[in-house]
PDB file of C-alpha atoms and ligand atoms in Angstrom:
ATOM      1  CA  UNK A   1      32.333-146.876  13.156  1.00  0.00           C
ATOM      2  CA  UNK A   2      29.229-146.502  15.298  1.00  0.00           C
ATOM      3  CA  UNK A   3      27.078-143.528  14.689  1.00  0.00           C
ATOM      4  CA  UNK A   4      26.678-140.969  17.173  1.00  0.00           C
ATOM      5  CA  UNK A   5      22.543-140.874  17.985  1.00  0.00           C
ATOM      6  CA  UNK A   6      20.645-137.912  18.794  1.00  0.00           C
ATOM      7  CA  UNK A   7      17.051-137.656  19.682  1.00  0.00           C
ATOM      8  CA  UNK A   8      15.212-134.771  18.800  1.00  0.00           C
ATOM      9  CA  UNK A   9      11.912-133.855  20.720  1.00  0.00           C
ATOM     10  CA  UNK A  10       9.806-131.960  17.781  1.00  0.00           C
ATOM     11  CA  UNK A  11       6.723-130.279  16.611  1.00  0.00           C
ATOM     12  CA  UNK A  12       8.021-126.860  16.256  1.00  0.00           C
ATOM     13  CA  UNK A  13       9.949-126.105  12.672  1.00  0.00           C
ATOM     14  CA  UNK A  14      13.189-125.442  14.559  1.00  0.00           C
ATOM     15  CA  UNK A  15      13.081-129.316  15.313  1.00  0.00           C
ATOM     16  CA  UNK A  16      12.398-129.750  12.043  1.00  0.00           C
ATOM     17  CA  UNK A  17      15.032-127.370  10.616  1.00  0.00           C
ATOM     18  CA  UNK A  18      17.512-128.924  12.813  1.00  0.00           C
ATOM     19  CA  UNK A  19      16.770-132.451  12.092  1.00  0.00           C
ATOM     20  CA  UNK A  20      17.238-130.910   8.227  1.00  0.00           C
ATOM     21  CA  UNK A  21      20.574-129.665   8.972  1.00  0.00           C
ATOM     22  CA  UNK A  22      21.874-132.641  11.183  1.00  0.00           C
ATOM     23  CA  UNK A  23      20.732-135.375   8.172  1.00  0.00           C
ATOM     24  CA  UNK A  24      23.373-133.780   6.272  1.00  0.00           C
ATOM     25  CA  UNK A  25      25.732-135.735   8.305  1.00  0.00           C
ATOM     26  CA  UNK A  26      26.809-139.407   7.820  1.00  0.00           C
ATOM     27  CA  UNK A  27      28.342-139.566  11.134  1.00  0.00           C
ATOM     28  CA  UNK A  28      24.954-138.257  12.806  1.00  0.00           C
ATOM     29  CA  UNK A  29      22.106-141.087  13.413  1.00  0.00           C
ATOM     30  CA  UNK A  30      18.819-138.681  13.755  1.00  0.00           C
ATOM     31  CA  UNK A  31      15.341-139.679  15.334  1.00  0.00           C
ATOM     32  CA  UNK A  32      12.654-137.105  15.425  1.00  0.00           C
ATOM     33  CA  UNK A  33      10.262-137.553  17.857  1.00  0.00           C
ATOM     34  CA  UNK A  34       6.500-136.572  17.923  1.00  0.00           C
ATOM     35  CA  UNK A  35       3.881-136.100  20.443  1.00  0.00           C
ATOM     36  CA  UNK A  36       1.392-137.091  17.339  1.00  0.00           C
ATOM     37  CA  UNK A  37      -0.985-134.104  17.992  1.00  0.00           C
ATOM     38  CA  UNK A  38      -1.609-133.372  14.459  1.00  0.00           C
ATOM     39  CA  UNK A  39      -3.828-135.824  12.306  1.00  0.00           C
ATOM     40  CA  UNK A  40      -1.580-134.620   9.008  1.00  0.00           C
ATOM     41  CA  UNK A  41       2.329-134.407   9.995  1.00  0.00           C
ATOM     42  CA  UNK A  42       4.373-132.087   7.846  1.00  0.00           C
ATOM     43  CA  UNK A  43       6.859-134.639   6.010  1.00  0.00           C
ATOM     44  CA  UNK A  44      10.066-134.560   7.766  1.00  0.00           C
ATOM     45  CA  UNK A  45      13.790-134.894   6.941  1.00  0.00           C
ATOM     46  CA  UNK A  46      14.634-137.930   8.877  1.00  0.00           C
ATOM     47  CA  UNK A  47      12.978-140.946  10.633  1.00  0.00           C
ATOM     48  CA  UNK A  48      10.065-140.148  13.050  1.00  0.00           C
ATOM     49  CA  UNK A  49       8.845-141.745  15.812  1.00  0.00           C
ATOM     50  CA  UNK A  50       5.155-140.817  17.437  1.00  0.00           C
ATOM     51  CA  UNK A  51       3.911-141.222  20.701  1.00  0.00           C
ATOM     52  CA  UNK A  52       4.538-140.390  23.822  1.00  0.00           C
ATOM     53  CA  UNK A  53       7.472-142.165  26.192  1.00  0.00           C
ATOM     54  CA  UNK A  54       5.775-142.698  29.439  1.00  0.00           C
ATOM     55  CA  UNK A  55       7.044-139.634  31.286  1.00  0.00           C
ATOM     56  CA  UNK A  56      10.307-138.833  32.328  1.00  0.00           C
ATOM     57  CA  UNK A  57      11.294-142.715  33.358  1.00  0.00           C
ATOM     58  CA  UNK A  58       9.799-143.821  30.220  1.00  0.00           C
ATOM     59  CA  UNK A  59      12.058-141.247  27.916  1.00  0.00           C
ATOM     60  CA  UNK A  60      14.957-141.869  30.416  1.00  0.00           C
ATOM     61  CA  UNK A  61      14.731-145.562  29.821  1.00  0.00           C
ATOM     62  CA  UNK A  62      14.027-145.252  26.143  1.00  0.00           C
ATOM     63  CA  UNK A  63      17.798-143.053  25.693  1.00  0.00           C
ATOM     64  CA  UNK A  64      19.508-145.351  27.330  1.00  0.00           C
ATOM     65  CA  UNK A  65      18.449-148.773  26.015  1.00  0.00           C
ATOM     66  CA  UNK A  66      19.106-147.601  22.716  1.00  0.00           C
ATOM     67  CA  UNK A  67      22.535-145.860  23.868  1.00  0.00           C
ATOM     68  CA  UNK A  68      21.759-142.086  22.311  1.00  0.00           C
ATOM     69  CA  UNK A  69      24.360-139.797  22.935  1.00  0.00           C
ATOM     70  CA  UNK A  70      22.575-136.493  22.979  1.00  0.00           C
ATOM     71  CA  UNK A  71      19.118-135.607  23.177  1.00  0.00           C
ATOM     72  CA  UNK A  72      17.739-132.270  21.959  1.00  0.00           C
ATOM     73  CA  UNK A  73      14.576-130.148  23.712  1.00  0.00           C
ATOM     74  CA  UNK A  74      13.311-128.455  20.720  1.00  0.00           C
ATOM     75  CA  UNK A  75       9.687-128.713  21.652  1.00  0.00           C
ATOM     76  CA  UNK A  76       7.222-125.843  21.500  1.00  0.00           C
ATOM     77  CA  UNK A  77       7.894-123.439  24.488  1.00  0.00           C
ATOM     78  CA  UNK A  78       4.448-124.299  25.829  1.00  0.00           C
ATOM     79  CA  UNK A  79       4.724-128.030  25.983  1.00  0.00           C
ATOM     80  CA  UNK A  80       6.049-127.363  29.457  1.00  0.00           C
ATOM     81  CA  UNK A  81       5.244-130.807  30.254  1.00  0.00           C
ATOM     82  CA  UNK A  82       7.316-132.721  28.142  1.00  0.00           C
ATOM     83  CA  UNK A  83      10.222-130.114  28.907  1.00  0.00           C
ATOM     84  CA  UNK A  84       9.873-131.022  32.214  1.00  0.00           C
ATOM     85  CA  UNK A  85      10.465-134.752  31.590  1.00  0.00           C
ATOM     86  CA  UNK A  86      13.117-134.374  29.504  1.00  0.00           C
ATOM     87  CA  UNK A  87      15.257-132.611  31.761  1.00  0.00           C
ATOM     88  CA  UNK A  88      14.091-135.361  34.623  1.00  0.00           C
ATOM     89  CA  UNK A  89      15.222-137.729  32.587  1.00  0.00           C
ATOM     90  CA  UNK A  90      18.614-136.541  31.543  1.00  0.00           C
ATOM     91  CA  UNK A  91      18.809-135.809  35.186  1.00  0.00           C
ATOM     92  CA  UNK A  92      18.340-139.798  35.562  1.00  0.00           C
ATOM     93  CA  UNK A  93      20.516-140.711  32.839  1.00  0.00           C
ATOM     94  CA  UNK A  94      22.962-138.713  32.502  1.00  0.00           C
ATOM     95  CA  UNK A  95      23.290-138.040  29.014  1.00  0.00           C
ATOM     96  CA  UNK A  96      24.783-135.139  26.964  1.00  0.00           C
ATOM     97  CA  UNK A  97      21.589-132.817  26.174  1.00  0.00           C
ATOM     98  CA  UNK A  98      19.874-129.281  25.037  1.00  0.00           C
ATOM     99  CA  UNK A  99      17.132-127.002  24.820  1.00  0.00           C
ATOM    100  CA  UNK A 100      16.599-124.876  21.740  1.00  0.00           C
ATOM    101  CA  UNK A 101      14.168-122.790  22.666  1.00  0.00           C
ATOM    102  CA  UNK A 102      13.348-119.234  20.770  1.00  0.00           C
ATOM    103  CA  UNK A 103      13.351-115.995  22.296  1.00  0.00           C
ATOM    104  CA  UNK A 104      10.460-114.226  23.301  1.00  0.00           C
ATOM    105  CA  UNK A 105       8.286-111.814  21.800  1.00  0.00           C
ATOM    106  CA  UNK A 106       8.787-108.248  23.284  1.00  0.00           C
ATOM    107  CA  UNK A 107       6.199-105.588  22.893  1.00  0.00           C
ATOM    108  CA  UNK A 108       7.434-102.600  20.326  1.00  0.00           C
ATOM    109  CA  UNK A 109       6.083 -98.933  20.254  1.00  0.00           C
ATOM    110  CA  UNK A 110       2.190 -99.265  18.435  1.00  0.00           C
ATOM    111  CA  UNK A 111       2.135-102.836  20.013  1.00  0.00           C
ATOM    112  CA  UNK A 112      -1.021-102.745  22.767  1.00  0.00           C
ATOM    113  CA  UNK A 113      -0.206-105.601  24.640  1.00  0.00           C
ATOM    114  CA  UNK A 114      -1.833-106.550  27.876  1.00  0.00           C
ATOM    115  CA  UNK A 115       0.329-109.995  29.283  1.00  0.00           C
ATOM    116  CA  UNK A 116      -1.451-112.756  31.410  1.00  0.00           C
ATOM    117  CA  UNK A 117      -0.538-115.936  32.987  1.00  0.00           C
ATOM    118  CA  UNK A 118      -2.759-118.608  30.750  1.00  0.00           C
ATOM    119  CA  UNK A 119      -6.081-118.590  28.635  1.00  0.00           C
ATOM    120  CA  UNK A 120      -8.514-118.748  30.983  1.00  0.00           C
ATOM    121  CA  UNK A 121      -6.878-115.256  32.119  1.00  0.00           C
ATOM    122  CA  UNK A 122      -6.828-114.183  28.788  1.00  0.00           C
ATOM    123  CA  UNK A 123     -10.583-114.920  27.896  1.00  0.00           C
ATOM    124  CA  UNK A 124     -11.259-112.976  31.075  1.00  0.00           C
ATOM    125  CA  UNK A 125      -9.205-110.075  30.046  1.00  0.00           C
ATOM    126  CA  UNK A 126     -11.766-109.529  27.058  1.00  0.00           C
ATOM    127  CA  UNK A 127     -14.666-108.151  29.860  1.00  0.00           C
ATOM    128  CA  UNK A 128     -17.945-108.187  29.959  1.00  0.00           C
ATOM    129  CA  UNK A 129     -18.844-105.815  26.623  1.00  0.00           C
ATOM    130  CA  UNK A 130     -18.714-107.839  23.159  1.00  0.00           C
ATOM    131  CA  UNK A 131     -15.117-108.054  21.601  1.00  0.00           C
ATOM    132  CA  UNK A 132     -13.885-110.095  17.897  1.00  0.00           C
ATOM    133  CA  UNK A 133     -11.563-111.888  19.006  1.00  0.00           C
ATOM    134  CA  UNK A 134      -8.653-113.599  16.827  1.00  0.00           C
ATOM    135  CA  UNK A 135      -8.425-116.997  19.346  1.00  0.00           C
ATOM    136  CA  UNK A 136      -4.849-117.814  17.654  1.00  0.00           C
ATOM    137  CA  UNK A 137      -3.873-120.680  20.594  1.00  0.00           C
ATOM    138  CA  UNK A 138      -4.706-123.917  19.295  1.00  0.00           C
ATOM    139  CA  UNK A 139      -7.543-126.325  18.932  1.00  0.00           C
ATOM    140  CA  UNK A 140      -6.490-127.409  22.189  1.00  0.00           C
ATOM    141  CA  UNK A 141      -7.422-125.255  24.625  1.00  0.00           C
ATOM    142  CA  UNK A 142     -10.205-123.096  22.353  1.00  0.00           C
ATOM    143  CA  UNK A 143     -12.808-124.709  24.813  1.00  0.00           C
ATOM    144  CA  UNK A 144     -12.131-121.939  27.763  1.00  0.00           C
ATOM    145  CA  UNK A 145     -13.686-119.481  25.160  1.00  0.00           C
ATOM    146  CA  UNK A 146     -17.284-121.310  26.143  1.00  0.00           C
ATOM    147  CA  UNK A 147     -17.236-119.521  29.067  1.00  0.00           C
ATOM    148  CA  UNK A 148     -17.526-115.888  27.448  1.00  0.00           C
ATOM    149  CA  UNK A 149     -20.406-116.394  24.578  1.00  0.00           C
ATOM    150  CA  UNK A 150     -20.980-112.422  24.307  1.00  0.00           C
ATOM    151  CA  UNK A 151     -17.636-111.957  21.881  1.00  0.00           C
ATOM    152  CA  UNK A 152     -17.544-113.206  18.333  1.00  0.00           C
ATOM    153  CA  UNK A 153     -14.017-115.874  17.693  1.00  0.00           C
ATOM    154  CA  UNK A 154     -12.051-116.586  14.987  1.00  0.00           C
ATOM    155  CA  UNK A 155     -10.542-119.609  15.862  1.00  0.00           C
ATOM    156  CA  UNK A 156      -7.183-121.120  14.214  1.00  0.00           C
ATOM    157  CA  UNK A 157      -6.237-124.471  13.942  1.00  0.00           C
ATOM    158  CA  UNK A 158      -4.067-126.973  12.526  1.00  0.00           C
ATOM    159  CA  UNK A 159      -6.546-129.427  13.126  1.00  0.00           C
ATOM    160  CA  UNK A 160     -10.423-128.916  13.419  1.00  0.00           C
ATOM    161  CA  UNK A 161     -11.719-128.142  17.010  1.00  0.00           C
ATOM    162  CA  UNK A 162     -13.886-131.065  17.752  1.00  0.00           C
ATOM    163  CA  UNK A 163     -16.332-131.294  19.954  1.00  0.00           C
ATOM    164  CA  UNK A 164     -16.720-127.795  17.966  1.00  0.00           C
ATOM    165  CA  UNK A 165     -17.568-124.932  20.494  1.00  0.00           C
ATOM    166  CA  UNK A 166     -20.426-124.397  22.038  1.00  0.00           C
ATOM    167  CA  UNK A 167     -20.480-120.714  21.101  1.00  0.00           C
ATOM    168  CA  UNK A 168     -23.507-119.018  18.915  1.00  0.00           C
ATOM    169  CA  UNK A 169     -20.589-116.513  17.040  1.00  0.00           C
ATOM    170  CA  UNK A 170     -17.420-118.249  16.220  1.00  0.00           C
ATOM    171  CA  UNK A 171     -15.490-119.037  12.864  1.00  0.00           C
ATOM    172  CA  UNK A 172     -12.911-121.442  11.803  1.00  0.00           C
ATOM    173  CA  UNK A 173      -9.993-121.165  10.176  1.00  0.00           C
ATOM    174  CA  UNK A 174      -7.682-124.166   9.444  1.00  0.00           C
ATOM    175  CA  UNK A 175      -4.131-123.099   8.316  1.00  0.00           C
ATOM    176  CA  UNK A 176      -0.370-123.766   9.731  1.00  0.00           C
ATOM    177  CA  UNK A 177       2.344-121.310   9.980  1.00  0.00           C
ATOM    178  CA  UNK A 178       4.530-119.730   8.165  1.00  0.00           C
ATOM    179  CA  UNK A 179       1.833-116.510   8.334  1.00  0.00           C
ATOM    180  CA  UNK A 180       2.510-113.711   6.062  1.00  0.00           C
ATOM    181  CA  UNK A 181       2.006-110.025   7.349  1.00  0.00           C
ATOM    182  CA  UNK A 182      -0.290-109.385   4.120  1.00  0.00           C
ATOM    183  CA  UNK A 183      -2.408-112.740   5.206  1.00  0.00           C
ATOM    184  CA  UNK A 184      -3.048-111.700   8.288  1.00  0.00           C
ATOM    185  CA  UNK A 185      -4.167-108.262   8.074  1.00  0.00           C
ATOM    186  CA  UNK A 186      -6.557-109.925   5.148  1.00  0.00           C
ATOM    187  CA  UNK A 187      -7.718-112.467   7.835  1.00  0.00           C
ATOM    188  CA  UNK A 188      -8.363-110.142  10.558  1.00  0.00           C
ATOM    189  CA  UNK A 189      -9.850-106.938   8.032  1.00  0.00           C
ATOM    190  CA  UNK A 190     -12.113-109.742   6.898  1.00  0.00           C
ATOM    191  CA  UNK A 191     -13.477-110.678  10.411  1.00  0.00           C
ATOM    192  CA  UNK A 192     -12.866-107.151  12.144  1.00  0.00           C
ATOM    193  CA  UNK A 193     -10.590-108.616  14.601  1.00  0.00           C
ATOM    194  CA  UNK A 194     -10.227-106.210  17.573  1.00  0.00           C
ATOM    195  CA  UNK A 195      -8.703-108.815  19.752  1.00  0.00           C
ATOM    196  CA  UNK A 196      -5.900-111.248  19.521  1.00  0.00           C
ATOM    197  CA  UNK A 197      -4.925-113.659  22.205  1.00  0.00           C
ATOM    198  CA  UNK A 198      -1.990-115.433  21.409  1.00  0.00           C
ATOM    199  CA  UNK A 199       1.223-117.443  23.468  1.00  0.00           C
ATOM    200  CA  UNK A 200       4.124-115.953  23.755  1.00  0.00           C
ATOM    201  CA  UNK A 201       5.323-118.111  20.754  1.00  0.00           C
ATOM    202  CA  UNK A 202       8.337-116.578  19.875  1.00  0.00           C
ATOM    203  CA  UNK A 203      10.025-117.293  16.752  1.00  0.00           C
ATOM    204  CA  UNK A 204       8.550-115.925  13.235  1.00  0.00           C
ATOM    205  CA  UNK A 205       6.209-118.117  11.617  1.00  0.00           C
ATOM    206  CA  UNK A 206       3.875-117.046  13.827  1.00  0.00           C
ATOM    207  CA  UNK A 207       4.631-113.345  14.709  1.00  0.00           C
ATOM    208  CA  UNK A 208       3.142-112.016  11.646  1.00  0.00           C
ATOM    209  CA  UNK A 209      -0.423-111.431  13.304  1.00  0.00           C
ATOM    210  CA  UNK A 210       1.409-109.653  15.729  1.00  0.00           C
ATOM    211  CA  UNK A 211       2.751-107.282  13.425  1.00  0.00           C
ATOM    212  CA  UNK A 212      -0.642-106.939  11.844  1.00  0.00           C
ATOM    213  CA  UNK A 213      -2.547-106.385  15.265  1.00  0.00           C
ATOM    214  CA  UNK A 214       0.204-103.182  15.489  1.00  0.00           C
ATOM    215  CA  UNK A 215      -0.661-101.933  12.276  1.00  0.00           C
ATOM    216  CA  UNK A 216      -4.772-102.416  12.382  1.00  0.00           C
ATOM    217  CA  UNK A 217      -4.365-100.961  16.157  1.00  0.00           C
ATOM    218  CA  UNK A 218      -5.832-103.958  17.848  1.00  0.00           C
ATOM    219  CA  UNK A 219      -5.712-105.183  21.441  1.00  0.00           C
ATOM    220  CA  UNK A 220      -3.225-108.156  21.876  1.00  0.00           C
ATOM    221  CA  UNK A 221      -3.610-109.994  24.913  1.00  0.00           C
ATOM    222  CA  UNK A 222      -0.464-111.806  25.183  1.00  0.00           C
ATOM    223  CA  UNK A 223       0.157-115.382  27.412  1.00  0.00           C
ATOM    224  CA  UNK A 224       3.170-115.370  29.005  1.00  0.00           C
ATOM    225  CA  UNK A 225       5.781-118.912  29.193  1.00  0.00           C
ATOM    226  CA  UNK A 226       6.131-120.249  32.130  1.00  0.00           C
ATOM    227  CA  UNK A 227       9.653-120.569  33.902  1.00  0.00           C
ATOM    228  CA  UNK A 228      11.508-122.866  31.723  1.00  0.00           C
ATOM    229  CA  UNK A 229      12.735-126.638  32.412  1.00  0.00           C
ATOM    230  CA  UNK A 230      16.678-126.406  33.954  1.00  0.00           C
ATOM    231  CA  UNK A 231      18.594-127.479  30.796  1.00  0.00           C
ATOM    232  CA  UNK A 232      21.135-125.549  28.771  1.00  0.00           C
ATOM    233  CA  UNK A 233      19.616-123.724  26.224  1.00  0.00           C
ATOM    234  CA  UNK A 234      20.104-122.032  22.762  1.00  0.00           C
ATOM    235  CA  UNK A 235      18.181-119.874  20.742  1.00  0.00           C
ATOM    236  CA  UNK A 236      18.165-120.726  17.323  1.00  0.00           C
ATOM    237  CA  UNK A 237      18.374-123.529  14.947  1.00  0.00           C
ATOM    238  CA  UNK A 238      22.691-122.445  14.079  1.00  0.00           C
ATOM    239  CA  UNK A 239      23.609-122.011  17.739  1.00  0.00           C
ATOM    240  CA  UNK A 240      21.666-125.103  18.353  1.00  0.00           C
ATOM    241  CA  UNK A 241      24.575-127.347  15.400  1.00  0.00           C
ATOM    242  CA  UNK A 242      26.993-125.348  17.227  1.00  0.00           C
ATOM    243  CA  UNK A 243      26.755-126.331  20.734  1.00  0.00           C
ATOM    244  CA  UNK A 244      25.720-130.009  19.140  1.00  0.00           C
ATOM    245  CA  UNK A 245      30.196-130.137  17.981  1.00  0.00           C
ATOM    246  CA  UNK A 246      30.741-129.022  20.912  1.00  0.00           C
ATOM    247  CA  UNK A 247      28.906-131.708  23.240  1.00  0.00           C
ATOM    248  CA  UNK A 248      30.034-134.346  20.705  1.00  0.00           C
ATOM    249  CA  UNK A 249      34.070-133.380  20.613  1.00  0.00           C
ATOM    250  CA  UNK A 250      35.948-136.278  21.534  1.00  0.00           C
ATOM    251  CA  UNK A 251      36.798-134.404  24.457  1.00  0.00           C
ATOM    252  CA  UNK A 252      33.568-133.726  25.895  1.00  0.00           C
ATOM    253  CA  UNK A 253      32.571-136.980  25.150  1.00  0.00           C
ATOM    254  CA  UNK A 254      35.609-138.228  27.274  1.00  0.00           C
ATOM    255  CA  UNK A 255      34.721-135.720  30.265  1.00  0.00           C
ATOM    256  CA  UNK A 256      37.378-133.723  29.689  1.00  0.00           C
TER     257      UNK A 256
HETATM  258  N1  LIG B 301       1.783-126.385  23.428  1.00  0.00           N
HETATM  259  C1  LIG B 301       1.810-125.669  22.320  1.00  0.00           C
HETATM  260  O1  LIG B 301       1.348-124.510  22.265  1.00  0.00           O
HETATM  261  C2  LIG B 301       2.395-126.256  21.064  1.00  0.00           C
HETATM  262  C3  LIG B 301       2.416-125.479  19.897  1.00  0.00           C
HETATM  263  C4  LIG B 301       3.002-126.001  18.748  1.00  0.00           C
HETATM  264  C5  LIG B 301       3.533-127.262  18.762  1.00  0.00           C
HETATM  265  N2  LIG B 301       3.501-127.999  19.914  1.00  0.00           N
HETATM  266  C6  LIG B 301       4.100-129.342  19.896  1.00  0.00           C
HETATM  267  O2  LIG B 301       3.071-130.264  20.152  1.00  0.00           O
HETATM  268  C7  LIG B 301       3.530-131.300  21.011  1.00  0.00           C
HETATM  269  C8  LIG B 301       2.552-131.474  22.156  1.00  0.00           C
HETATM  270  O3  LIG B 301       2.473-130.265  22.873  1.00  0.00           O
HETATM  271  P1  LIG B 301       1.801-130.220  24.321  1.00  0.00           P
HETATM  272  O4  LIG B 301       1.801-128.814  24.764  1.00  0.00           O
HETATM  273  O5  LIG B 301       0.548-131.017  24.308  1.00  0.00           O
HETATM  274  O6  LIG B 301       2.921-131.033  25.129  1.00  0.00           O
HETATM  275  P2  LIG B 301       3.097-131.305  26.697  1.00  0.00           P
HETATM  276  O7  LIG B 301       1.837-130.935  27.424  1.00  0.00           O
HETATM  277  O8  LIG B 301       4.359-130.705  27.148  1.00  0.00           O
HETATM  278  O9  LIG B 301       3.305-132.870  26.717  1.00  0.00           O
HETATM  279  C9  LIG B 301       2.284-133.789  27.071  1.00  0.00           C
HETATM  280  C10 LIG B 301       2.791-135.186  26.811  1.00  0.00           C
HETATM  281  O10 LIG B 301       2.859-135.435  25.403  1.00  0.00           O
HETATM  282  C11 LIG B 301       4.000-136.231  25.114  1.00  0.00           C
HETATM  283  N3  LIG B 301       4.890-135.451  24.226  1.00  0.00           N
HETATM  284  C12 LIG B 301       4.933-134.092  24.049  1.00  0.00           C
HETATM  285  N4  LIG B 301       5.827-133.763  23.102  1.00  0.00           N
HETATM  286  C13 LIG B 301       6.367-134.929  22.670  1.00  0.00           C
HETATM  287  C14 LIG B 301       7.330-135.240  21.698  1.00  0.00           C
HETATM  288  N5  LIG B 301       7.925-134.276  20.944  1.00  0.00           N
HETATM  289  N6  LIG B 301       7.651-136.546  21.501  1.00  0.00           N
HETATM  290  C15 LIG B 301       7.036-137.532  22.236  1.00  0.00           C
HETATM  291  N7  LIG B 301       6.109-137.292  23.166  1.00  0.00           N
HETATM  292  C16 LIG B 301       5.774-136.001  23.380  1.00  0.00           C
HETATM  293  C17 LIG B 301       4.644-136.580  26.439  1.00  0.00           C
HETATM  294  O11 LIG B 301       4.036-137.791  26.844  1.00  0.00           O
HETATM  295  P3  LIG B 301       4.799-138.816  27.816  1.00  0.00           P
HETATM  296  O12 LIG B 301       4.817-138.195  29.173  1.00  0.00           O
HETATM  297  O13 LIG B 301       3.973-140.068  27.721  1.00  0.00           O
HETATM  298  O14 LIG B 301       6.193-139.005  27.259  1.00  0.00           O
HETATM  299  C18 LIG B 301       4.193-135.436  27.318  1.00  0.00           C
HETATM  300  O15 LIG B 301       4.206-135.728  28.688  1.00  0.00           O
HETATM  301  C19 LIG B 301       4.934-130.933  21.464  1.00  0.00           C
HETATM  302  O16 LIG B 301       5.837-131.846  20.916  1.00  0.00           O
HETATM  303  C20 LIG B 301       5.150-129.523  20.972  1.00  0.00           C
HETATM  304  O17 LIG B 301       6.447-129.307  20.480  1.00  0.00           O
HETATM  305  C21 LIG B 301       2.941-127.525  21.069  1.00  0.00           C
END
């Protein structure tokens, strides 16, 4: 009997954890797919592919010449782009598909959040009078820091930052989640962090500085998702294998 084939668009450890649970299966075919961002890949449960498709004809194209039956969104909520595509291109071909995307972060009482719309926002929220700032969004996009040399960063990556910054008081840090509250509050006693700037993440491997911002009483300046991609979407890794029976029940699978 033919295997049933599901794509999974990764990077996050959802993906990861789903991919995990779905290997289990001997009826499931599973291919993980990576954007190839990081220059050291955690190992993974099943077969990886890296690279991107070529936008949302290119990943349309790529389902359907090698007949997968479901794909699965389980991308970082900030890779809006390739969110985008993938709903384009089960739009264009029509296949059985979801998002798993976590739930937001919500401020709690101590939290001292102040919420923008993207980093460059967020490095102007610091003003003009010298802040330490815990730059916790990713090598990527560390660069719009440049702009505001009076505060001191402690940037963390996965990866280094190169070009490094341009920035007379900054600080590395290379780690990758899970975080531990206890780490954290280490990290940012160490470097007298007043000032995180973080995504709206969700999830926990990553809300741990979060916690410890609440408990040292520093600012958190907090960038908010942007609407998300129209595809039907779960929340966590077991609703996720849930509504994966359901699309692949003989009877959805025969339209009924
Ligand atoms: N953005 C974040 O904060 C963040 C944080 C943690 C992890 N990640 C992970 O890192 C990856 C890249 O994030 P991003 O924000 O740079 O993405 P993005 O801006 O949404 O995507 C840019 C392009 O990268 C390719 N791509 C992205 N994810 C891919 C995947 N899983 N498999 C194959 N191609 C992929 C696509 O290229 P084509 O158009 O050529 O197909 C896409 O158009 C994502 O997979 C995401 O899950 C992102």
């Amino acid at each position: 009997m033919d295997k049933t084939r599901i794509l999974i668009l990764g990077g996050t450890g959802e993906a990861r954890r789903l991919a995990a649970e779905l290997a289990r299966r001997d009826d499931l075919e599973i291919l993980l797919s990576f954007a190839g961002r990081t220059e050291t890949p955690a190992p993974q449960p099943v077969p990886v592919r890296i690279g991107g498709f070529g936008g949302a004809e290119g990943l349309a194209d790529f389902l359907m010449a090698a007949r997968y039956d479901l794909l699965v969104d389980a991308t970082h909520p900030f890779a809006e782009r390739i969110s985008a595509n993938a709903a384009a291109a089960v739009e264009r071909s029509g296949i059985a598909a979801i998002a798993l995307v976590r739930p937001e972060w919500v401020p709690e009482p101590g939290d001292h959040w102040h919420t923008v719309a993207d980093i460059p926002s967020a490095i102007a929220a610091l003003g003009p009078a010298p802040r330490r700032v815990f730059l916790a969004t990713g090598r990527q996009s560390a660069y719009h820091a440049e702009v505001a040399p009076q505060h001191f960063y402690l940037v963390r990556s996965v990866d280094p930052v190169d070009p490094p910054l341009t920035l007379a008081d900054v600080e590395y840090v290379l780690d990758r989640g899970p975080f531990t509250l206890e780490g954290e509050i280490e990290l940012m006693r160490k470097h007298r962090i007043d000032t995180i700037i973080t995504k709206n993440s969700g999830g926990s491997a990553a809300y741990a500085k979060i916690e410890a911002g609440r408990l040292l009483g520093a600012k958190c300046i907090v960038i908010a998702r942007a609407p998300a991609a129209a595809m039907r979407s779960v929340e966590t890794v077991e609703a996720a294998l849930e509504a994966i029976d359901h699309l692949l029940s003989p009877a959805m699978k025969r339209g009924v």
